[in-house]
Amino acid sequence: MRRASAAILVAALLLVGCDRPAPGDADTSIDAGNPLEVAARERGIVRPEAVVPTGVFERAHDLGRDAMCVVPDGAGQWRFVLTAAFGPGLSCTANGQITRDGGGWRMRFGVAEGCEAVVHEEEDELRLPGILPDQCDSVCPGRASLAGLRLPRASWSEADAKRLQMRGRDGNIIRPCGA
């Protein structure tokens, strides 16, 4: 009797799995009529089809908070504002333009002429290269550098990017991507 019950249970489990698509064969179409799906995409919770850098990248750590907002700035380009904390009284703020560059994004820093780097987004984390050009030495004060900075994606939403708050150079709270 035990064997028969076990066989029936195994057969039932196998039949339940028959309706599921094989891994990699999943239907990737979006149900635009589903209000939950639409709301999740509008809030940036679900990744949109188009791969763009628009959104918020943010990480809190023992020394402070690193954050970046990215918003569209014309066809095929975006503008960004980035802040990175290196401890009490030591932070770096930069802004500039982003364009597509092969499989990555080229960041051109407006605060230092000739300072640019190709960054990659892997597993929803933006990764700056471990070595930046010498032209980038003036972006951060002292010996601080943005080299090797990693910023996890917090949102795909342009609205969230425009609402992101950062501390300005004068200490006041600003929304640098909101204008």
Short mmCIF file of N, CA and C in Angstrom, two decimals:
data_model
loop_
_atom_site.label_atom_id
_atom_site.label_comp_id
_atom_site.label_asym_id
_atom_site.label_seq_id
_atom_site.Cartn_x
_atom_site.Cartn_y
_atom_site.Cartn_z
N MET A 1 0.82 -1.19 0.00
CA MET A 1 0.00 0.00 0.00
C MET A 1 0.87 1.26 0.00
N ARG A 2 1.98 1.25 0.75
CA ARG A 2 2.87 2.40 0.80
C ARG A 2 3.46 2.69 -0.57
N ARG A 3 3.85 1.65 -1.28
CA ARG A 3 4.44 1.84 -2.60
C ARG A 3 3.43 2.45 -3.56
N ALA A 4 2.22 2.01 -3.50
CA ALA A 4 1.18 2.53 -4.39
C ALA A 4 0.92 4.00 -4.09
N SER A 5 0.88 4.37 -2.81
CA SER A 5 0.66 5.76 -2.42
C SER A 5 1.82 6.64 -2.86
N ALA A 6 3.03 6.13 -2.68
CA ALA A 6 4.22 6.87 -3.10
C ALA A 6 4.24 7.05 -4.61
N ALA A 7 3.86 6.00 -5.36
CA ALA A 7 3.85 6.09 -6.81
C ALA A 7 2.81 7.10 -7.29
N ILE A 8 1.64 7.12 -6.65
CA ILE A 8 0.60 8.08 -7.01
C ILE A 8 1.07 9.50 -6.72
N LEU A 9 1.73 9.71 -5.59
CA LEU A 9 2.23 11.03 -5.22
C LEU A 9 3.28 11.52 -6.23
N VAL A 10 4.21 10.65 -6.60
CA VAL A 10 5.25 11.02 -7.57
C VAL A 10 4.62 11.34 -8.92
N ALA A 11 3.65 10.54 -9.35
CA ALA A 11 2.98 10.79 -10.63
C ALA A 11 2.24 12.12 -10.61
N ALA A 12 1.60 12.43 -9.50
CA ALA A 12 0.87 13.71 -9.38
C ALA A 12 1.84 14.89 -9.45
N LEU A 13 2.98 14.79 -8.78
CA LEU A 13 3.97 15.87 -8.81
C LEU A 13 4.53 16.07 -10.21
N LEU A 14 4.75 14.99 -10.94
CA LEU A 14 5.24 15.10 -12.31
C LEU A 14 4.23 15.78 -13.21
N LEU A 15 2.95 15.47 -13.04
CA LEU A 15 1.91 16.09 -13.84
C LEU A 15 1.78 17.58 -13.55
N VAL A 16 1.95 17.98 -12.31
CA VAL A 16 1.86 19.39 -11.93
C VAL A 16 2.92 20.19 -12.66
N GLY A 17 4.11 19.62 -12.80
CA GLY A 17 5.21 20.32 -13.46
C GLY A 17 5.07 20.38 -14.97
N CYS A 18 4.16 19.64 -15.57
CA CYS A 18 4.02 19.61 -17.03
C CYS A 18 3.58 20.94 -17.62
N ASP A 19 2.81 21.73 -16.90
CA ASP A 19 2.32 23.00 -17.43
C ASP A 19 3.36 24.11 -17.38
N ARG A 20 4.44 23.94 -16.69
CA ARG A 20 5.44 24.98 -16.55
C ARG A 20 6.37 24.98 -17.75
N PRO A 21 6.74 26.17 -18.25
CA PRO A 21 7.68 26.21 -19.37
C PRO A 21 9.07 25.82 -18.88
N ALA A 22 9.85 25.32 -19.79
CA ALA A 22 11.24 24.95 -19.46
C ALA A 22 12.01 26.22 -19.14
N PRO A 23 13.03 26.15 -18.28
CA PRO A 23 13.83 27.34 -18.00
C PRO A 23 14.37 27.92 -19.30
N GLY A 24 14.29 29.23 -19.44
CA GLY A 24 14.73 29.89 -20.65
C GLY A 24 13.63 30.01 -21.69
N ASP A 25 12.56 29.21 -21.58
CA ASP A 25 11.44 29.28 -22.50
C ASP A 25 10.30 30.12 -21.94
N ALA A 26 10.53 30.77 -20.81
CA ALA A 26 9.46 31.53 -20.15
C ALA A 26 8.95 32.64 -21.06
N ASP A 27 7.66 32.87 -21.00
CA ASP A 27 7.03 33.91 -21.79
C ASP A 27 7.42 35.25 -21.19
N THR A 28 8.10 36.08 -21.98
CA THR A 28 8.57 37.37 -21.47
C THR A 28 7.63 38.51 -21.85
N SER A 29 6.48 38.20 -22.44
CA SER A 29 5.56 39.27 -22.81
C SER A 29 4.99 39.90 -21.54
N ILE A 30 4.61 41.14 -21.68
CA ILE A 30 4.10 41.91 -20.55
C ILE A 30 2.60 42.08 -20.72
N ASP A 31 1.88 41.86 -19.66
CA ASP A 31 0.44 42.06 -19.67
C ASP A 31 0.16 43.52 -19.35
N ALA A 32 0.07 44.34 -20.40
CA ALA A 32 -0.14 45.78 -20.21
C ALA A 32 -1.49 46.08 -19.58
N GLY A 33 -2.43 45.12 -19.63
CA GLY A 33 -3.74 45.32 -19.03
C GLY A 33 -3.76 45.01 -17.54
N ASN A 34 -2.66 44.51 -17.02
CA ASN A 34 -2.58 44.16 -15.60
C ASN A 34 -2.15 45.41 -14.82
N PRO A 35 -3.04 45.98 -14.00
CA PRO A 35 -2.70 47.21 -13.29
C PRO A 35 -1.53 47.05 -12.33
N LEU A 36 -1.35 45.86 -11.77
CA LEU A 36 -0.22 45.63 -10.86
C LEU A 36 1.10 45.69 -11.63
N GLU A 37 1.12 45.08 -12.80
CA GLU A 37 2.32 45.11 -13.65
C GLU A 37 2.64 46.54 -14.07
N VAL A 38 1.63 47.28 -14.50
CA VAL A 38 1.82 48.66 -14.92
C VAL A 38 2.34 49.51 -13.76
N ALA A 39 1.75 49.37 -12.59
CA ALA A 39 2.18 50.14 -11.42
C ALA A 39 3.62 49.80 -11.03
N ALA A 40 3.98 48.52 -11.09
CA ALA A 40 5.35 48.11 -10.74
C ALA A 40 6.36 48.71 -11.71
N ARG A 41 6.02 48.76 -12.98
CA ARG A 41 6.92 49.36 -13.97
C ARG A 41 7.01 50.86 -13.80
N GLU A 42 5.91 51.52 -13.51
CA GLU A 42 5.92 52.97 -13.30
C GLU A 42 6.77 53.35 -12.09
N ARG A 43 6.76 52.54 -11.05
CA ARG A 43 7.54 52.82 -9.84
C ARG A 43 8.99 52.37 -9.97
N GLY A 44 9.31 51.67 -11.06
CA GLY A 44 10.68 51.23 -11.25
C GLY A 44 11.03 49.98 -10.49
N ILE A 45 10.02 49.25 -10.01
CA ILE A 45 10.27 48.03 -9.24
C ILE A 45 10.61 46.88 -10.19
N VAL A 46 9.95 46.85 -11.34
CA VAL A 46 10.19 45.83 -12.34
C VAL A 46 11.01 46.44 -13.46
N ARG A 47 12.02 45.76 -13.87
CA ARG A 47 12.93 46.27 -14.90
C ARG A 47 12.20 46.40 -16.24
N PRO A 48 12.29 47.55 -16.88
CA PRO A 48 11.66 47.72 -18.18
C PRO A 48 12.44 46.99 -19.28
N GLU A 49 11.80 46.87 -20.45
CA GLU A 49 12.44 46.16 -21.55
C GLU A 49 13.68 46.90 -22.06
N ALA A 50 13.58 48.21 -22.22
CA ALA A 50 14.69 48.99 -22.75
C ALA A 50 15.78 49.13 -21.68
N VAL A 51 16.98 48.85 -22.08
CA VAL A 51 18.08 48.95 -21.13
C VAL A 51 18.65 50.37 -21.21
N VAL A 52 18.34 51.15 -20.21
CA VAL A 52 18.81 52.54 -20.11
C VAL A 52 19.33 52.75 -18.70
N PRO A 53 20.21 53.73 -18.51
CA PRO A 53 20.74 53.95 -17.16
C PRO A 53 19.83 54.77 -16.26
N THR A 54 18.71 55.25 -16.76
CA THR A 54 17.82 56.11 -15.99
C THR A 54 17.45 55.46 -14.65
N GLY A 55 17.50 56.24 -13.58
CA GLY A 55 17.09 55.75 -12.27
C GLY A 55 18.00 56.21 -11.15
N VAL A 56 17.96 55.43 -10.08
CA VAL A 56 18.73 55.74 -8.87
C VAL A 56 19.65 54.58 -8.54
N PHE A 57 20.88 54.90 -8.21
CA PHE A 57 21.86 53.94 -7.71
C PHE A 57 22.25 54.44 -6.33
N GLU A 58 22.25 53.55 -5.34
CA GLU A 58 22.46 54.04 -3.97
C GLU A 58 22.98 52.94 -3.07
N ARG A 59 23.87 53.34 -2.15
CA ARG A 59 24.43 52.40 -1.18
C ARG A 59 24.78 53.15 0.11
N ALA A 60 24.32 52.61 1.22
CA ALA A 60 24.69 53.16 2.53
C ALA A 60 25.77 52.26 3.11
N HIS A 61 26.74 52.85 3.80
CA HIS A 61 27.82 52.08 4.41
C HIS A 61 28.30 52.79 5.66
N ASP A 62 29.26 52.21 6.34
CA ASP A 62 29.74 52.74 7.61
C ASP A 62 30.26 54.18 7.52
N LEU A 63 30.78 54.56 6.36
CA LEU A 63 31.36 55.89 6.21
C LEU A 63 30.37 56.93 5.69
N GLY A 64 29.16 56.48 5.34
CA GLY A 64 28.16 57.42 4.83
C GLY A 64 27.28 56.79 3.77
N ARG A 65 27.03 57.56 2.71
CA ARG A 65 26.11 57.12 1.66
C ARG A 65 26.67 57.53 0.31
N ASP A 66 26.62 56.59 -0.63
CA ASP A 66 26.98 56.88 -2.01
C ASP A 66 25.67 56.84 -2.81
N ALA A 67 25.47 57.79 -3.69
CA ALA A 67 24.22 57.83 -4.46
C ALA A 67 24.45 58.49 -5.80
N MET A 68 23.64 58.07 -6.77
CA MET A 68 23.70 58.67 -8.09
C MET A 68 22.30 58.66 -8.70
N CYS A 69 21.92 59.79 -9.28
CA CYS A 69 20.67 59.86 -10.04
C CYS A 69 21.04 60.05 -11.51
N VAL A 70 20.25 59.42 -12.39
CA VAL A 70 20.47 59.51 -13.82
C VAL A 70 19.13 59.80 -14.50
N VAL A 71 19.10 60.85 -15.31
CA VAL A 71 17.87 61.23 -16.02
C VAL A 71 18.19 61.47 -17.50
N PRO A 72 17.19 61.27 -18.38
CA PRO A 72 17.41 61.52 -19.82
C PRO A 72 17.80 62.97 -20.07
N ASP A 73 18.66 63.15 -21.09
CA ASP A 73 19.13 64.49 -21.44
C ASP A 73 19.33 64.56 -22.96
N GLY A 74 18.29 64.23 -23.69
CA GLY A 74 18.38 64.22 -25.15
C GLY A 74 18.42 62.80 -25.67
N ALA A 75 18.43 62.68 -26.98
CA ALA A 75 18.42 61.36 -27.62
C ALA A 75 19.73 60.62 -27.37
N GLY A 76 19.62 59.46 -26.75
CA GLY A 76 20.80 58.61 -26.54
C GLY A 76 21.78 59.10 -25.51
N GLN A 77 21.38 60.05 -24.69
CA GLN A 77 22.29 60.50 -23.63
C GLN A 77 21.52 60.84 -22.36
N TRP A 78 22.22 60.80 -21.25
CA TRP A 78 21.64 61.04 -19.94
C TRP A 78 22.59 61.92 -19.16
N ARG A 79 22.06 62.59 -18.16
CA ARG A 79 22.92 63.36 -17.25
C ARG A 79 22.87 62.70 -15.88
N PHE A 80 23.94 62.84 -15.14
CA PHE A 80 24.02 62.22 -13.82
C PHE A 80 24.61 63.18 -12.81
N VAL A 81 24.28 62.93 -11.56
CA VAL A 81 24.92 63.59 -10.43
C VAL A 81 25.25 62.47 -9.45
N LEU A 82 26.45 62.48 -8.95
CA LEU A 82 26.96 61.41 -8.11
C LEU A 82 27.60 61.99 -6.86
N THR A 83 27.35 61.34 -5.74
CA THR A 83 28.03 61.72 -4.50
C THR A 83 28.53 60.45 -3.82
N ALA A 84 29.73 60.52 -3.28
CA ALA A 84 30.31 59.38 -2.59
C ALA A 84 30.92 59.87 -1.28
N ALA A 85 30.68 59.13 -0.21
CA ALA A 85 31.19 59.49 1.12
C ALA A 85 32.41 58.64 1.45
N PHE A 86 33.42 59.28 2.01
CA PHE A 86 34.65 58.59 2.39
C PHE A 86 34.96 58.74 3.86
N GLY A 87 34.00 59.22 4.63
CA GLY A 87 34.18 59.40 6.07
C GLY A 87 33.75 60.79 6.48
N PRO A 88 33.87 61.09 7.76
CA PRO A 88 33.45 62.40 8.27
C PRO A 88 34.18 63.55 7.56
N GLY A 89 33.40 64.40 6.93
CA GLY A 89 33.97 65.58 6.29
C GLY A 89 34.65 65.33 4.96
N LEU A 90 34.65 64.10 4.46
CA LEU A 90 35.31 63.84 3.19
C LEU A 90 34.32 63.16 2.24
N SER A 91 33.92 63.90 1.22
CA SER A 91 33.00 63.35 0.23
C SER A 91 33.37 63.89 -1.14
N CYS A 92 32.81 63.28 -2.15
CA CYS A 92 33.10 63.65 -3.52
C CYS A 92 31.77 63.79 -4.25
N THR A 93 31.59 64.90 -4.95
CA THR A 93 30.39 65.13 -5.73
C THR A 93 30.82 65.42 -7.16
N ALA A 94 30.15 64.76 -8.11
CA ALA A 94 30.50 64.95 -9.52
C ALA A 94 29.22 64.90 -10.35
N ASN A 95 29.29 65.49 -11.52
CA ASN A 95 28.17 65.43 -12.45
C ASN A 95 28.72 65.28 -13.86
N GLY A 96 27.83 64.98 -14.79
CA GLY A 96 28.28 64.84 -16.17
C GLY A 96 27.25 64.17 -17.05
N GLN A 97 27.73 63.60 -18.15
CA GLN A 97 26.89 62.97 -19.16
C GLN A 97 27.21 61.48 -19.26
N ILE A 98 26.20 60.71 -19.65
CA ILE A 98 26.36 59.28 -19.89
C ILE A 98 25.85 58.98 -21.29
N THR A 99 26.61 58.18 -22.04
CA THR A 99 26.18 57.69 -23.35
C THR A 99 26.49 56.20 -23.42
N ARG A 100 25.83 55.51 -24.33
CA ARG A 100 26.08 54.08 -24.53
C ARG A 100 27.46 53.91 -25.17
N ASP A 101 28.21 52.93 -24.71
CA ASP A 101 29.52 52.62 -25.28
C ASP A 101 29.67 51.11 -25.31
N GLY A 102 29.32 50.50 -26.42
CA GLY A 102 29.38 49.05 -26.54
C GLY A 102 28.46 48.39 -25.52
N GLY A 103 29.02 47.52 -24.68
CA GLY A 103 28.24 46.84 -23.66
C GLY A 103 28.18 47.60 -22.35
N GLY A 104 28.72 48.80 -22.31
CA GLY A 104 28.72 49.58 -21.08
C GLY A 104 28.21 50.99 -21.30
N TRP A 105 28.55 51.85 -20.37
CA TRP A 105 28.14 53.25 -20.42
C TRP A 105 29.38 54.12 -20.25
N ARG A 106 29.52 55.13 -21.09
CA ARG A 106 30.64 56.06 -20.96
C ARG A 106 30.19 57.25 -20.12
N MET A 107 30.85 57.42 -18.99
CA MET A 107 30.57 58.56 -18.11
C MET A 107 31.62 59.63 -18.38
N ARG A 108 31.14 60.82 -18.71
CA ARG A 108 32.02 61.98 -18.91
C ARG A 108 31.75 62.94 -17.75
N PHE A 109 32.76 63.14 -16.95
CA PHE A 109 32.62 63.98 -15.75
C PHE A 109 32.81 65.44 -16.13
N GLY A 110 31.80 66.26 -15.84
CA GLY A 110 31.84 67.67 -16.19
C GLY A 110 32.77 68.50 -15.32
N VAL A 111 33.15 67.98 -14.17
CA VAL A 111 33.97 68.75 -13.24
C VAL A 111 35.46 68.67 -13.56
N ALA A 112 35.86 67.80 -14.48
CA ALA A 112 37.27 67.66 -14.84
C ALA A 112 37.37 67.32 -16.33
N GLU A 113 37.89 68.25 -17.10
CA GLU A 113 37.99 68.04 -18.55
C GLU A 113 38.84 66.81 -18.86
N GLY A 114 38.31 65.98 -19.75
CA GLY A 114 39.03 64.77 -20.15
C GLY A 114 38.83 63.59 -19.22
N CYS A 115 38.09 63.79 -18.15
CA CYS A 115 37.83 62.68 -17.21
C CYS A 115 36.61 61.92 -17.69
N GLU A 116 36.84 60.71 -18.15
CA GLU A 116 35.75 59.84 -18.57
C GLU A 116 36.16 58.40 -18.38
N ALA A 117 35.14 57.56 -18.21
CA ALA A 117 35.39 56.14 -17.98
C ALA A 117 34.20 55.33 -18.47
N VAL A 118 34.49 54.13 -18.94
CA VAL A 118 33.42 53.22 -19.32
C VAL A 118 33.07 52.41 -18.08
N VAL A 119 31.80 52.46 -17.71
CA VAL A 119 31.31 51.73 -16.54
C VAL A 119 30.38 50.63 -17.02
N HIS A 120 30.22 49.62 -16.19
CA HIS A 120 29.36 48.49 -16.54
C HIS A 120 28.33 48.28 -15.44
N GLU A 121 27.16 47.84 -15.87
CA GLU A 121 26.12 47.48 -14.91
C GLU A 121 26.02 45.96 -14.93
N GLU A 122 26.37 45.35 -13.82
CA GLU A 122 26.32 43.91 -13.68
C GLU A 122 25.47 43.57 -12.47
N GLU A 123 24.48 42.69 -12.69
CA GLU A 123 23.59 42.26 -11.61
C GLU A 123 22.99 43.46 -10.89
N ASP A 124 22.50 44.43 -11.68
CA ASP A 124 21.89 45.66 -11.15
C ASP A 124 22.81 46.44 -10.23
N GLU A 125 24.09 46.45 -10.54
CA GLU A 125 25.06 47.23 -9.80
C GLU A 125 25.96 47.93 -10.80
N LEU A 126 26.07 49.25 -10.69
CA LEU A 126 26.94 50.02 -11.57
C LEU A 126 28.36 49.95 -11.00
N ARG A 127 29.31 49.60 -11.86
CA ARG A 127 30.69 49.41 -11.40
C ARG A 127 31.64 50.30 -12.18
N LEU A 128 32.28 51.20 -11.46
CA LEU A 128 33.30 52.03 -12.07
C LEU A 128 34.60 51.24 -12.11
N PRO A 129 35.47 51.50 -13.09
CA PRO A 129 36.72 50.76 -13.17
C PRO A 129 37.62 51.04 -11.97
N GLY A 130 38.51 50.11 -11.68
CA GLY A 130 39.42 50.25 -10.54
C GLY A 130 40.48 51.31 -10.73
N ILE A 131 40.72 51.69 -11.96
CA ILE A 131 41.70 52.74 -12.26
C ILE A 131 41.03 53.75 -13.18
N LEU A 132 41.09 55.01 -12.81
CA LEU A 132 40.53 56.09 -13.63
C LEU A 132 41.68 56.87 -14.26
N PRO A 133 41.43 57.55 -15.38
CA PRO A 133 42.49 58.35 -16.01
C PRO A 133 43.00 59.45 -15.07
N ASP A 134 44.23 59.89 -15.30
CA ASP A 134 44.83 60.94 -14.47
C ASP A 134 43.99 62.22 -14.47
N GLN A 135 43.25 62.48 -15.56
CA GLN A 135 42.42 63.68 -15.63
C GLN A 135 41.34 63.68 -14.55
N CYS A 136 41.05 62.52 -13.97
CA CYS A 136 40.00 62.40 -12.95
C CYS A 136 40.51 62.69 -11.54
N ASP A 137 41.82 62.93 -11.40
CA ASP A 137 42.39 63.15 -10.06
C ASP A 137 41.78 64.35 -9.35
N SER A 138 41.29 65.34 -10.10
CA SER A 138 40.76 66.55 -9.47
C SER A 138 39.26 66.45 -9.15
N VAL A 139 38.63 65.33 -9.48
CA VAL A 139 37.19 65.18 -9.23
C VAL A 139 36.90 65.16 -7.73
N CYS A 140 37.72 64.46 -6.97
CA CYS A 140 37.52 64.33 -5.52
C CYS A 140 38.64 65.04 -4.77
N PRO A 141 38.34 65.53 -3.57
CA PRO A 141 39.36 66.22 -2.78
C PRO A 141 40.36 65.23 -2.17
N GLY A 142 41.55 65.75 -1.88
CA GLY A 142 42.57 64.95 -1.20
C GLY A 142 42.92 63.70 -2.00
N ARG A 143 43.04 62.60 -1.29
CA ARG A 143 43.39 61.34 -1.95
C ARG A 143 42.17 60.48 -2.26
N ALA A 144 40.98 61.04 -2.09
CA ALA A 144 39.75 60.30 -2.39
C ALA A 144 39.62 60.11 -3.90
N SER A 145 38.97 59.02 -4.30
CA SER A 145 38.79 58.72 -5.71
C SER A 145 37.50 57.91 -5.90
N LEU A 146 36.93 58.05 -7.08
CA LEU A 146 35.74 57.27 -7.44
C LEU A 146 36.12 55.92 -8.05
N ALA A 147 37.39 55.67 -8.21
CA ALA A 147 37.86 54.41 -8.80
C ALA A 147 37.34 53.22 -7.99
N GLY A 148 36.79 52.25 -8.69
CA GLY A 148 36.30 51.04 -8.04
C GLY A 148 34.95 51.17 -7.35
N LEU A 149 34.32 52.34 -7.44
CA LEU A 149 33.03 52.55 -6.78
C LEU A 149 31.98 51.61 -7.36
N ARG A 150 31.18 51.04 -6.48
CA ARG A 150 30.07 50.17 -6.88
C ARG A 150 28.79 50.73 -6.30
N LEU A 151 27.81 50.89 -7.16
CA LEU A 151 26.52 51.45 -6.74
C LEU A 151 25.39 50.52 -7.16
N PRO A 152 24.73 49.88 -6.19
CA PRO A 152 23.58 49.03 -6.53
C PRO A 152 22.41 49.87 -7.04
N ARG A 153 21.69 49.33 -8.00
CA ARG A 153 20.52 50.04 -8.53
C ARG A 153 19.40 49.96 -7.50
N ALA A 154 18.83 51.12 -7.19
CA ALA A 154 17.72 51.20 -6.26
C ALA A 154 16.39 51.37 -7.00
N SER A 155 16.45 51.92 -8.21
CA SER A 155 15.21 52.16 -8.96
C SER A 155 15.53 52.36 -10.44
N TRP A 156 14.57 52.00 -11.29
CA TRP A 156 14.65 52.26 -12.72
C TRP A 156 13.82 53.49 -13.09
N SER A 157 13.27 54.17 -12.12
CA SER A 157 12.29 55.22 -12.36
C SER A 157 12.93 56.60 -12.52
N GLU A 158 12.54 57.30 -13.57
CA GLU A 158 12.99 58.68 -13.77
C GLU A 158 12.44 59.58 -12.66
N ALA A 159 11.20 59.33 -12.25
CA ALA A 159 10.59 60.13 -11.18
C ALA A 159 11.38 59.99 -9.89
N ASP A 160 11.81 58.77 -9.57
CA ASP A 160 12.62 58.56 -8.36
C ASP A 160 13.95 59.29 -8.48
N ALA A 161 14.55 59.26 -9.68
CA ALA A 161 15.83 59.95 -9.89
C ALA A 161 15.67 61.45 -9.67
N LYS A 162 14.56 62.00 -10.13
CA LYS A 162 14.33 63.43 -9.95
C LYS A 162 14.05 63.80 -8.50
N ARG A 163 13.56 62.84 -7.71
CA ARG A 163 13.27 63.11 -6.29
C ARG A 163 14.46 62.81 -5.36
N LEU A 164 15.51 62.16 -5.89
CA LEU A 164 16.63 61.79 -5.03
C LEU A 164 17.25 63.02 -4.39
N GLN A 165 17.44 62.95 -3.09
CA GLN A 165 18.02 64.08 -2.36
C GLN A 165 19.47 63.79 -2.01
N MET A 166 20.30 64.82 -2.15
CA MET A 166 21.72 64.75 -1.80
C MET A 166 22.07 66.01 -1.04
N ARG A 167 23.15 65.94 -0.34
CA ARG A 167 23.65 67.12 0.35
C ARG A 167 24.55 67.89 -0.61
N GLY A 168 24.22 69.16 -0.82
CA GLY A 168 25.02 70.01 -1.72
C GLY A 168 26.34 70.40 -1.08
N ARG A 169 27.19 71.02 -1.86
CA ARG A 169 28.52 71.45 -1.37
C ARG A 169 28.41 72.40 -0.18
N ASP A 170 27.30 73.16 -0.12
CA ASP A 170 27.09 74.09 0.99
C ASP A 170 26.42 73.44 2.19
N GLY A 171 26.12 72.12 2.10
CA GLY A 171 25.51 71.40 3.21
C GLY A 171 24.00 71.31 3.15
N ASN A 172 23.37 72.06 2.27
CA ASN A 172 21.91 72.03 2.14
C ASN A 172 21.47 70.81 1.32
N ILE A 173 20.25 70.35 1.59
CA ILE A 173 19.70 69.23 0.86
C ILE A 173 19.18 69.73 -0.48
N ILE A 174 19.57 69.04 -1.57
CA ILE A 174 19.15 69.43 -2.91
C ILE A 174 18.62 68.20 -3.66
N ARG A 175 17.92 68.46 -4.75
CA ARG A 175 17.48 67.41 -5.67
C ARG A 175 18.15 67.70 -7.01
N PRO A 176 19.37 67.24 -7.19
CA PRO A 176 20.17 67.64 -8.34
C PRO A 176 19.65 67.18 -9.69
N CYS A 177 18.90 66.11 -9.76
CA CYS A 177 18.37 65.64 -11.03
C CYS A 177 16.94 66.10 -11.26
N GLY A 178 16.42 66.89 -10.31
CA GLY A 178 15.02 67.32 -10.38
C GLY A 178 14.78 68.49 -11.30
N ALA A 179 15.80 69.19 -11.65
CA ALA A 179 15.62 70.38 -12.50
C ALA A 179 15.74 70.05 -13.96
#
